[in-house]
Amino acid sequence: MDQQMYSQMILEGVTSTIPRNQKKSRRWELFYNRLERKLAPLITLLYELYGSSVDFNEFLKDLVIEMWQGVKERPRYLINLDRKREEDPHWYTGQDIVGGIIYVDLFAGSLQGVIDHIPYFKELGINYIHLMPLYKTPIHENDGGYAVENYREVNPAIGTMDDLREAARKFNKNGISLVLDFILNHTSDQHDWAKRARHGDAYYENFYFIFDNRLEVDEYNRHLRDIFPESREGSFSYREDIRKWVWTTFNSYQWDLNYRNHEVFKAMAREMLFLANAGTEVLRFDAIAFVWKEKGTRCESLPKAHTVIKAFKAFAAIVAPAMEFKSEAIVHPDEVIQYVGKDECALSYNPLLMATSWEALATRDPKLLRQSIYHRYVLPEATSWVNYVRCHDDIGWTFDDGDAESLGINGYFHRKFLNEFYTGRFLGSFARGLPFQENEKTGDCRISGTCASLAGLEKGVVLQDEQEITFALNKITLLYGLIFTLGGIPLIYMGDEIGLLNDYAYSRDSAKHTDSRWVHRAQMDWEKAERRKLPGTIEERLFSRFRKMTEMRKSESAFSMGTVRIIDHEHDHILGFARHAELYAMIVLANFSDNVQTMTKNDLQLMGYGYIFRDILTDRIFQDEIVLEPWEIVWLKQELDYAGKLEIS
Ligand code: OTU
């Protein structure tokens, strides 16, 4: 039977079970229309995953009923948002969006506290806010919120589900998009499903990967890499209480869900709808590379991992079309891109840009960064990067070894150097970072630290070295300046705008001391933030630049997602690129060095870019040459020539 007919049959089957009065409602009409258009593609995807199960039809009907429940419960303002987004489906590609990420408790104590800080977001120009996992978790073993005990409950220390709904509504009223996490690869071992599985309930045992047999575990392990090697060798944990092995890709208390079981898909789809109806506009899909497992493979980025996400997307498109997915796949660049698509994740973190920016800062040479923008920046139509400088996680050096090789860089040794540099072990390094998940077997390591500490501000402040401080402020501005102009949604890890430094207190906390990422999950310091109002302070110098950058980004349509044209020139330390708007081009130049660099206007003229430029961040005019201070970034706009015409060829 073809999918369209099949879908019709399921639709009729479900319709006959819906009470007549419900079927007369406008909601039903809306839902039915969407189903007619969108159910068949969903079924095709699900068939690929679960078509061989005997109860496939029942499963589909259950899903449709879940969806109807979701549509009925969807608040009216979100139904309106659905309509608005359907009219403007690529809203997230615009230059008018600037994001921020926070941990609710660390930023403002509670959800009400976050609501109270809406003016601060507005002051900075932020209109997309990622509230990091705020669900109920165990008090100690929670992986910073990523070990969820209950997706429908907010961590009681920060508020309630009603507070979250209120925050979402207030965000909506203020034109701010709410971003939440969907932690779908695993639950906490304290989740009700895991508890039931531990008590021998076969239905829930099937939600996870639980093995009696060590041999089977070993067989899987042979092909897997260790993600958190400091916590354990291999991807499985032995549970004394049940005397069995459980698949745990991350920490031992994070149990991987078994998506080969359609009941898991159904249960998680239900949780997803719940979050959609709480007001989520963008759902961050955590650790998606791992969601599908097959023996004899490395169980990362398998084709069916994509099918699972596409199926979730097709499902959400029927109930909550306003909601987009953001991919969090911090993997090889070839794989990162596979998750990006309007029918999968319209948005994706850009770990390569993040890593190569820091790489260029350490080497003072942007060639790898330039190459990664040149070869790996383009995305499919109607999708966008989410660019970031720092987040709550570590920095991993995820560039491709072949790319590096072609520039004469040996990947293995270069990563070693970068790790030495950012942990401050390298002589003369400006960075103050810590190693994360150092793997003695492979020599692998990642880096923790706040943006400011890694960029040299901590060193400058400790040594009271004014030049180091100035350079650090320039470096921070440079890194953020890139993500504000390259196209895609820039994300500010809140605290970076005032230069929050590493917080070493985590090492004295028994629940945190083994995870160095806590060093950069510092509490927002509101007293420090107040100093943004005092001219000349570090906070004011930095904050005012962030403000200027958000303002300028939003005002220039050239900075929306689109083509980036790399500018070729002969200055080793300068990265240059152009972004074209309809009538003019914006040219961004960044100096990756401790010295002043001068670029002749010839370099730009050769490419057809005018004579007179204005840096829109400082309003300086450049006529004969462009002089860049150490670590400076300029955003140049071509000025009108004296005859009043645009100087563009
Ligand atoms: C994500 O990160 C989260 O961002 C982390 O905070 C969590 O600890 C983790 O998942 C588990 O939920 O390894 O160092 O290659 O793609 O998913 C960060 C793995 C991580 C990454 C990423 C993971």
mmCIF file of C-alpha atoms in Angstrom, residues 59 84 99 121 125 150 191 216-217 271 327 358 381 384 459 477 497 558:
data_model
loop_
_atom_site.group_PDB
_atom_site.id
_atom_site.type_symbol
_atom_site.label_atom_id
_atom_site.label_comp_id
_atom_site.label_asym_id
_atom_site.label_seq_id
_atom_site.Cartn_x
_atom_site.Cartn_y
_atom_site.Cartn_z
ATOM 1 C CA PHE A 59 1.602 2.357 17.451
ATOM 2 C CA LYS A 84 3.102 33.533 12.166
ATOM 3 C CA GLY A 99 21.076 34.697 21.436
ATOM 4 C CA PHE A 121 18.505 40.996 27.973
ATOM 5 C CA GLY A 125 19.793 43.236 22.516
ATOM 6 C CA ASN A 150 11.447 14.066 35.081
ATOM 7 C CA HIS A 191 13.934 8.575 36.174
ATOM 8 C CA GLU A 216 27.996 -8.834 24.628
ATOM 9 C CA VAL A 217 29.105 -5.643 26.319
ATOM 10 C CA GLU A 271 7.614 14.542 26.495
ATOM 11 C CA SER A 327 21.409 20.021 16.582
ATOM 12 C CA TRP A 358 40.432 29.568 19.509
ATOM 13 C CA GLU A 381 18.720 26.410 2.060
ATOM 14 C CA SER A 384 21.336 28.317 9.864
ATOM 15 C CA LYS A 459 46.269 36.603 33.538
ATOM 16 C CA THR A 477 35.571 41.311 21.096
ATOM 17 C CA GLU A 497 29.807 40.333 28.205
ATOM 18 C CA ALA A 558 24.433 41.865 5.237
#
